[in-house]
GROMACS .gro file of C-alpha atoms in nm:
model
  368
    1UNK     CA    1   2.921   1.984  -1.583
    2UNK     CA    2   3.034   2.012  -1.222
    3UNK     CA    3   2.799   2.275  -1.081
    4UNK     CA    4   3.013   2.325  -0.772
    5UNK     CA    5   3.321   2.398  -0.986
    6UNK     CA    6   3.153   2.720  -1.095
    7UNK     CA    7   3.130   2.816  -0.728
    8UNK     CA    8   3.504   2.769  -0.679
    9UNK     CA    9   3.490   2.418  -0.532
   10UNK     CA   10   3.767   2.225  -0.704
   11UNK     CA   11   3.708   1.877  -0.840
   12UNK     CA   12   4.058   1.749  -0.765
   13UNK     CA   13   4.199   1.400  -0.742
   14UNK     CA   14   4.254   1.259  -0.394
   15UNK     CA   15   4.503   0.986  -0.312
   16UNK     CA   16   4.490   0.760  -0.009
   17UNK     CA   17   4.802   0.927   0.131
   18UNK     CA   18   4.639   1.271   0.136
   19UNK     CA   19   4.504   1.427   0.453
   20UNK     CA   20   4.142   1.537   0.428
   21UNK     CA   21   3.887   1.712   0.637
   22UNK     CA   22   3.620   1.443   0.590
   23UNK     CA   23   3.588   1.089   0.459
   24UNK     CA   24   3.240   0.966   0.366
   25UNK     CA   25   3.195   0.589   0.369
   26UNK     CA   26   2.916   0.477   0.136
   27UNK     CA   27   2.768   0.631  -0.179
   28UNK     CA   28   2.401   0.554  -0.145
   29UNK     CA   29   2.136   0.816  -0.072
   30UNK     CA   30   2.292   0.911   0.263
   31UNK     CA   31   2.648   0.929   0.130
   32UNK     CA   32   2.565   1.132  -0.181
   33UNK     CA   33   2.349   1.373   0.018
   34UNK     CA   34   2.635   1.424   0.263
   35UNK     CA   35   2.886   1.472  -0.020
   36UNK     CA   36   2.660   1.732  -0.181
   37UNK     CA   37   2.649   1.936   0.138
   38UNK     CA   38   3.026   1.897   0.193
   39UNK     CA   39   3.099   2.018  -0.161
   40UNK     CA   40   2.856   2.305  -0.121
   41UNK     CA   41   3.035   2.408   0.200
   42UNK     CA   42   3.378   2.381   0.034
   43UNK     CA   43   3.498   2.112   0.274
   44UNK     CA   44   3.769   1.882   0.141
   45UNK     CA   45   3.647   1.522   0.130
   46UNK     CA   46   3.633   1.194  -0.054
   47UNK     CA   47   3.358   0.933  -0.075
   48UNK     CA   48   3.464   0.569  -0.050
   49UNK     CA   49   3.217   0.316  -0.188
   50UNK     CA   50   3.261  -0.059  -0.195
   51UNK     CA   51   3.006  -0.116  -0.475
   52UNK     CA   52   3.136  -0.164  -0.829
   53UNK     CA   53   2.931   0.122  -0.978
   54UNK     CA   54   2.692   0.403  -0.880
   55UNK     CA   55   2.353   0.313  -0.734
   56UNK     CA   56   2.410   0.228  -0.370
   57UNK     CA   57   2.212  -0.073  -0.251
   58UNK     CA   58   1.952  -0.010  -0.522
   59UNK     CA   59   2.178  -0.164  -0.787
   60UNK     CA   60   2.141  -0.502  -0.614
   61UNK     CA   61   1.760  -0.508  -0.594
   62UNK     CA   62   1.567  -0.778  -0.775
   63UNK     CA   63   1.452  -0.709  -1.136
   64UNK     CA   64   1.080  -0.737  -1.058
   65UNK     CA   65   1.101  -0.443  -0.815
   66UNK     CA   66   1.013  -0.184  -1.075
   67UNK     CA   67   1.039   0.187  -1.010
   68UNK     CA   68   0.661   0.213  -0.987
   69UNK     CA   69   0.664  -0.028  -0.690
   70UNK     CA   70   0.928   0.165  -0.493
   71UNK     CA   71   0.796   0.290  -0.162
   72UNK     CA   72   0.891   0.649  -0.080
   73UNK     CA   73   1.195   0.725  -0.298
   74UNK     CA   74   1.286   1.087  -0.225
   75UNK     CA   75   1.502   1.293  -0.463
   76UNK     CA   76   1.858   1.382  -0.368
   77UNK     CA   77   1.919   1.748  -0.278
   78UNK     CA   78   1.955   1.980  -0.576
   79UNK     CA   79   1.838   1.741  -0.849
   80UNK     CA   80   1.499   1.581  -0.903
   81UNK     CA   81   1.446   1.239  -1.057
   82UNK     CA   82   1.202   1.310  -1.338
   83UNK     CA   83   1.053   1.118  -1.629
   84UNK     CA   84   1.141   0.773  -1.496
   85UNK     CA   85   0.953   0.482  -1.654
   86UNK     CA   86   0.758   0.315  -1.368
   87UNK     CA   87   0.788  -0.022  -1.545
   88UNK     CA   88   1.168  -0.024  -1.552
   89UNK     CA   89   1.359  -0.203  -1.274
   90UNK     CA   90   1.435   0.033  -0.987
   91UNK     CA   91   1.793  -0.098  -0.989
   92UNK     CA   92   1.841   0.058  -1.334
   93UNK     CA   93   1.644   0.380  -1.280
   94UNK     CA   94   1.804   0.477  -0.951
   95UNK     CA   95   2.155   0.366  -1.049
   96UNK     CA   96   2.137   0.592  -1.355
   97UNK     CA   97   2.002   0.876  -1.140
   98UNK     CA   98   2.282   0.839  -0.884
   99UNK     CA   99   2.544   0.827  -1.162
  100UNK     CA  100   2.406   1.144  -1.320
  101UNK     CA  101   2.400   1.309  -0.977
  102UNK     CA  102   2.765   1.229  -0.909
  103UNK     CA  103   2.857   1.369  -1.249
  104UNK     CA  104   2.648   1.686  -1.223
  105UNK     CA  105   2.795   1.792  -0.890
  106UNK     CA  106   3.144   1.653  -0.950
  107UNK     CA  107   3.126   1.433  -0.642
  108UNK     CA  108   3.453   1.258  -0.576
  109UNK     CA  109   3.367   0.888  -0.532
  110UNK     CA  110   3.634   0.619  -0.517
  111UNK     CA  111   3.512   0.269  -0.599
  112UNK     CA  112   3.538  -0.014  -0.538
  113UNK     CA  113   3.693   0.060  -0.198
  114UNK     CA  114   3.601  -0.169   0.092
  115UNK     CA  115   3.668   0.011   0.420
  116UNK     CA  116   3.783  -0.246   0.676
  117UNK     CA  117   3.853  -0.034   0.984
  118UNK     CA  118   3.846   0.320   1.121
  119UNK     CA  119   4.103   0.392   1.394
  120UNK     CA  120   4.248   0.676   1.594
  121UNK     CA  121   4.549   0.839   1.432
  122UNK     CA  122   4.799   1.106   1.529
  123UNK     CA  123   4.695   1.464   1.601
  124UNK     CA  124   4.337   1.362   1.678
  125UNK     CA  125   4.286   1.245   1.321
  126UNK     CA  126   4.107   0.933   1.201
  127UNK     CA  127   4.268   0.662   0.990
  128UNK     CA  128   4.026   0.504   0.741
  129UNK     CA  129   4.178   0.173   0.633
  130UNK     CA  130   4.108  -0.032   0.321
  131UNK     CA  131   4.288  -0.269   0.086
  132UNK     CA  132   4.318   0.030  -0.150
  133UNK     CA  133   4.503   0.243   0.104
  134UNK     CA  134   4.452   0.447   0.419
  135UNK     CA  135   4.292   0.790   0.431
  136UNK     CA  136   4.347   1.041   0.712
  137UNK     CA  137   4.060   1.272   0.808
  138UNK     CA  138   3.942   1.509   1.078
  139UNK     CA  139   3.590   1.366   1.068
  140UNK     CA  140   3.400   1.076   0.917
  141UNK     CA  141   3.046   1.042   0.788
  142UNK     CA  142   2.939   0.680   0.795
  143UNK     CA  143   2.669   0.614   0.534
  144UNK     CA  144   2.699   0.239   0.486
  145UNK     CA  145   2.333   0.150   0.534
  146UNK     CA  146   2.228  -0.209   0.600
  147UNK     CA  147   2.218  -0.402   0.271
  148UNK     CA  148   2.550  -0.575   0.334
  149UNK     CA  149   2.432  -0.723   0.662
  150UNK     CA  150   2.124  -0.939   0.598
  151UNK     CA  151   1.981  -1.081   0.919
  152UNK     CA  152   1.933  -1.458   0.923
  153UNK     CA  153   1.750  -1.571   1.240
  154UNK     CA  154   1.839  -1.911   1.379
  155UNK     CA  155   1.577  -2.183   1.429
  156UNK     CA  156   1.620  -2.550   1.515
  157UNK     CA  157   1.643  -2.774   1.211
  158UNK     CA  158   1.773  -2.512   0.967
  159UNK     CA  159   2.071  -2.726   0.883
  160UNK     CA  160   1.844  -3.027   0.820
  161UNK     CA  161   1.612  -2.863   0.567
  162UNK     CA  162   1.681  -3.019   0.227
  163UNK     CA  163   1.525  -2.743   0.020
  164UNK     CA  164   1.661  -2.404  -0.073
  165UNK     CA  165   1.706  -2.118   0.176
  166UNK     CA  166   1.769  -1.762   0.065
  167UNK     CA  167   1.736  -1.407   0.192
  168UNK     CA  168   1.582  -1.092   0.045
  169UNK     CA  169   1.942  -0.979  -0.018
  170UNK     CA  170   1.978  -1.244  -0.290
  171UNK     CA  171   1.614  -1.272  -0.397
  172UNK     CA  172   1.616  -1.331  -0.776
  173UNK     CA  173   1.255  -1.243  -0.857
  174UNK     CA  174   0.949  -1.470  -0.883
  175UNK     CA  175   1.037  -1.674  -1.193
  176UNK     CA  176   1.272  -1.910  -1.007
  177UNK     CA  177   0.987  -2.018  -0.776
  178UNK     CA  178   0.757  -2.148  -1.048
  179UNK     CA  179   0.584  -2.464  -0.928
  180UNK     CA  180   0.753  -2.455  -0.588
  181UNK     CA  181   0.609  -2.461  -0.236
  182UNK     CA  182   0.745  -2.148  -0.070
  183UNK     CA  183   0.744  -2.026   0.291
  184UNK     CA  184   0.814  -1.653   0.327
  185UNK     CA  185   0.933  -1.549   0.673
  186UNK     CA  186   0.907  -1.186   0.783
  187UNK     CA  187   0.653  -0.914   0.853
  188UNK     CA  188   0.786  -0.621   0.651
  189UNK     CA  189   0.720  -0.463   0.316
  190UNK     CA  190   0.967  -0.688   0.134
  191UNK     CA  191   0.794  -1.003   0.260
  192UNK     CA  192   0.459  -0.876   0.135
  193UNK     CA  193   0.603  -0.782  -0.204
  194UNK     CA  194   0.769  -1.123  -0.238
  195UNK     CA  195   0.450  -1.308  -0.150
  196UNK     CA  196   0.229  -1.115  -0.388
  197UNK     CA  197   0.448  -1.188  -0.689
  198UNK     CA  198   0.563  -1.540  -0.597
  199UNK     CA  199   0.202  -1.651  -0.542
  200UNK     CA  200   0.132  -1.593  -0.911
  201UNK     CA  201   0.377  -1.868  -1.016
  202UNK     CA  202   0.432  -2.093  -0.712
  203UNK     CA  203   0.244  -2.413  -0.638
  204UNK     CA  204   0.180  -2.292  -0.283
  205UNK     CA  205   0.288  -2.006  -0.055
  206UNK     CA  206   0.278  -1.963   0.322
  207UNK     CA  207   0.345  -1.647   0.520
  208UNK     CA  208   0.506  -1.674   0.864
  209UNK     CA  209   0.577  -1.386   1.105
  210UNK     CA  210   0.680  -1.354   1.472
  211UNK     CA  211   0.415  -1.091   1.540
  212UNK     CA  212   0.080  -1.030   1.371
  213UNK     CA  213   0.129  -0.777   1.089
  214UNK     CA  214  -0.016  -0.430   1.136
  215UNK     CA  215  -0.173  -0.279   0.827
  216UNK     CA  216  -0.201   0.097   0.798
  217UNK     CA  217  -0.511   0.228   0.625
  218UNK     CA  218  -0.551   0.586   0.509
  219UNK     CA  219  -0.298   0.862   0.453
  220UNK     CA  220   0.038   0.885   0.624
  221UNK     CA  221   0.109   1.253   0.668
  222UNK     CA  222   0.391   1.460   0.809
  223UNK     CA  223   0.268   1.435   1.167
  224UNK     CA  224   0.254   1.055   1.154
  225UNK     CA  225   0.597   1.048   0.995
  226UNK     CA  226   0.748   1.264   1.269
  227UNK     CA  227   0.593   1.042   1.535
  228UNK     CA  228   0.734   0.727   1.375
  229UNK     CA  229   1.083   0.876   1.342
  230UNK     CA  230   1.069   0.993   1.705
  231UNK     CA  231   1.014   0.634   1.821
  232UNK     CA  232   1.319   0.515   1.631
  233UNK     CA  233   1.524   0.814   1.748
  234UNK     CA  234   1.443   0.742   2.111
  235UNK     CA  235   1.604   0.398   2.084
  236UNK     CA  236   1.916   0.544   1.927
  237UNK     CA  237   1.945   0.806   2.201
  238UNK     CA  238   1.939   0.523   2.453
  239UNK     CA  239   2.216   0.338   2.273
  240UNK     CA  240   1.987   0.053   2.172
  241UNK     CA  241   2.010  -0.124   1.838
  242UNK     CA  242   1.793   0.079   1.599
  243UNK     CA  243   1.467  -0.042   1.454
  244UNK     CA  244   1.371   0.056   1.104
  245UNK     CA  245   1.127   0.342   1.050
  246UNK     CA  246   0.902   0.099   0.863
  247UNK     CA  247   0.879  -0.123   1.170
  248UNK     CA  248   0.684   0.147   1.353
  249UNK     CA  249   0.474   0.277   1.062
  250UNK     CA  250   0.290  -0.045   0.973
  251UNK     CA  251   0.228  -0.191   0.629
  252UNK     CA  252   0.044   0.034   0.380
  253UNK     CA  253  -0.293  -0.110   0.289
  254UNK     CA  254  -0.289  -0.045  -0.086
  255UNK     CA  255  -0.490  -0.212  -0.361
  256UNK     CA  256  -0.241  -0.495  -0.413
  257UNK     CA  257  -0.231  -0.574  -0.040
  258UNK     CA  258  -0.610  -0.570  -0.019
  259UNK     CA  259  -0.617  -0.820  -0.302
  260UNK     CA  260  -0.365  -1.041  -0.125
  261UNK     CA  261  -0.572  -1.037   0.192
  262UNK     CA  262  -0.890  -1.119   0.005
  263UNK     CA  263  -0.731  -1.407  -0.187
  264UNK     CA  264  -0.567  -1.559   0.120
  265UNK     CA  265  -0.210  -1.505  -0.004
  266UNK     CA  266  -0.153  -1.277   0.296
  267UNK     CA  267  -0.313  -1.515   0.545
  268UNK     CA  268  -0.040  -1.502   0.807
  269UNK     CA  269   0.069  -1.796   1.028
  270UNK     CA  270   0.253  -1.757   1.360
  271UNK     CA  271   0.623  -1.840   1.368
  272UNK     CA  272   0.706  -2.208   1.334
  273UNK     CA  273   0.885  -2.396   1.610
  274UNK     CA  274   1.146  -2.566   1.394
  275UNK     CA  275   1.231  -2.677   1.043
  276UNK     CA  276   1.231  -3.036   0.927
  277UNK     CA  277   1.397  -3.196   0.629
  278UNK     CA  278   1.091  -3.118   0.419
  279UNK     CA  279   0.935  -2.806   0.567
  280UNK     CA  280   0.827  -2.636   0.889
  281UNK     CA  281   0.655  -2.760   1.205
  282UNK     CA  282   0.455  -2.583   1.477
  283UNK     CA  283   0.416  -2.673   1.847
  284UNK     CA  284   0.053  -2.780   1.792
  285UNK     CA  285   0.162  -3.047   1.545
  286UNK     CA  286   0.078  -2.859   1.225
  287UNK     CA  287   0.326  -2.892   0.942
  288UNK     CA  288   0.382  -2.724   0.605
  289UNK     CA  289   0.585  -2.893   0.335
  290UNK     CA  290   0.815  -2.661   0.144
  291UNK     CA  291   1.076  -2.652  -0.129
  292UNK     CA  292   1.201  -2.303  -0.042
  293UNK     CA  293   1.234  -2.089   0.272
  294UNK     CA  294   1.266  -1.721   0.184
  295UNK     CA  295   1.390  -1.519   0.482
  296UNK     CA  296   1.258  -1.164   0.442
  297UNK     CA  297   1.386  -1.089   0.791
  298UNK     CA  298   1.554  -0.755   0.738
  299UNK     CA  299   1.902  -0.619   0.780
  300UNK     CA  300   2.133  -0.481   1.045
  301UNK     CA  301   2.355  -0.168   1.023
  302UNK     CA  302   2.686  -0.231   0.845
  303UNK     CA  303   2.913  -0.071   1.106
  304UNK     CA  304   3.168  -0.339   1.194
  305UNK     CA  305   3.450  -0.125   1.051
  306UNK     CA  306   3.386   0.126   1.331
  307UNK     CA  307   3.459  -0.134   1.600
  308UNK     CA  308   3.815  -0.007   1.681
  309UNK     CA  309   3.661   0.322   1.800
  310UNK     CA  310   3.449   0.144   2.063
  311UNK     CA  311   3.133   0.339   1.991
  312UNK     CA  312   2.877   0.073   2.083
  313UNK     CA  313   2.674   0.100   2.401
  314UNK     CA  314   2.576  -0.199   2.622
  315UNK     CA  315   2.236  -0.197   2.446
  316UNK     CA  316   2.405  -0.293   2.120
  317UNK     CA  317   2.369   0.034   1.931
  318UNK     CA  318   2.566   0.354   1.883
  319UNK     CA  319   2.419   0.638   2.086
  320UNK     CA  320   2.368   0.950   1.877
  321UNK     CA  321   2.297   1.315   1.941
  322UNK     CA  322   2.142   1.404   1.607
  323UNK     CA  323   2.385   1.236   1.368
  324UNK     CA  324   2.690   1.267   1.595
  325UNK     CA  325   2.821   0.970   1.792
  326UNK     CA  326   2.807   1.062   2.160
  327UNK     CA  327   3.130   0.875   2.232
  328UNK     CA  328   3.325   1.048   1.951
  329UNK     CA  329   3.228   1.385   1.803
  330UNK     CA  330   3.433   1.317   1.489
  331UNK     CA  331   3.194   1.042   1.381
  332UNK     CA  332   2.855   1.105   1.222
  333UNK     CA  333   2.614   0.832   1.118
  334UNK     CA  334   2.379   0.923   0.835
  335UNK     CA  335   2.120   0.670   0.721
  336UNK     CA  336   2.131   0.503   1.064
  337UNK     CA  337   1.825   0.473   1.287
  338UNK     CA  338   1.594   0.774   1.247
  339UNK     CA  339   1.764   0.886   0.924
  340UNK     CA  340   1.732   0.544   0.756
  341UNK     CA  341   1.490   0.669   0.493
  342UNK     CA  342   1.553   0.859   0.172
  343UNK     CA  343   1.413   1.190   0.299
  344UNK     CA  344   1.567   1.134   0.643
  345UNK     CA  345   1.909   1.072   0.488
  346UNK     CA  346   1.888   1.397   0.292
  347UNK     CA  347   1.814   1.603   0.601
  348UNK     CA  348   2.069   1.420   0.813
  349UNK     CA  349   2.343   1.476   0.554
  350UNK     CA  350   2.297   1.851   0.580
  351UNK     CA  351   2.281   1.841   0.960
  352UNK     CA  352   2.601   1.635   0.983
  353UNK     CA  353   2.792   1.876   0.761
  354UNK     CA  354   2.684   2.176   0.969
  355UNK     CA  355   2.816   2.009   1.285
  356UNK     CA  356   3.138   1.909   1.111
  357UNK     CA  357   3.190   2.269   1.002
  358UNK     CA  358   3.178   2.374   1.366
  359UNK     CA  359   3.419   2.095   1.464
  360UNK     CA  360   3.667   2.196   1.193
  361UNK     CA  361   3.649   2.560   1.298
  362UNK     CA  362   3.734   2.464   1.658
  363UNK     CA  363   4.009   2.227   1.546
  364UNK     CA  364   4.179   2.491   1.330
  365UNK     CA  365   4.161   2.731   1.623
  366UNK     CA  366   4.337   2.472   1.840
  367UNK     CA  367   4.027   2.410   2.053
  368UNK     CA  368   3.949   2.048   2.144
   0.00000   0.00000   0.00000
């Protein structure tokens, strides 16, 4: 049942040729939250999602990342995720939840649609281009996240290494590393999770990071969360490339991590100088032989399709006031910078829609 249909919000079909108030790009947590608030406000919109099915980036996560291991999954507005089996893969649990959410609220999601560019159109409208057609809108909510832009750092010798190199984005789970010598690069939560499970089957693991990891002991309350988000938000306000919220919170020191520290699995090495044909080498002459390099080095925002609007600042990021792009009030980024968490995306979706309502009111009154 479409709950918004009972409130008089029509669940109608939308073609690419139609003119809309808002286009939402992306149907992960940020996109669905935004669509919920748009539907609730009665604002005409469509959600364009390049993924083949519901689930956002979660549908691509590795099978060993069970729902019980997920860090900080917050429910979408208006519908809790209840009764989930903590032993099931998170890719299945959350994909099913997102699909049920779309159905319950009658959210209009077009997929697979790969948005290639957003440009200025006539009458101060935006043209949202894709191979499936072009949509015209008064405003755009960009909710594309980061999963599609894995960051691969460059180090000398990468092209010489004869083993396998892969990124968290295509991590298959621990079974494929049985008996292998594995170097995991990266200081985030994913790197730690990879190491803890790979170490159970690999011949040998090594952990390499650019900076010493910071482990956070004790509770992480609302005050600490606000402080962490404020640090990320400050960068975005300056137009700098955003850092993840996790990068300023530290790594949670849970039971599994304590075990990894005690066993030596999480005995971190500084960053290597270069790769060789058979492993990694450090400036002091130390070497580690390896069969696999796993780059758990994070992601960057997937915003290349916004390039025609020239929103980037010299610092490499898009400067925001709340969720609104400072250079173009028609553009809102949800799930970017300070809202790049599940609870942050929920709040930002509502905030973006409130600002868009004001923009639409001015536009209809002929006020620019």
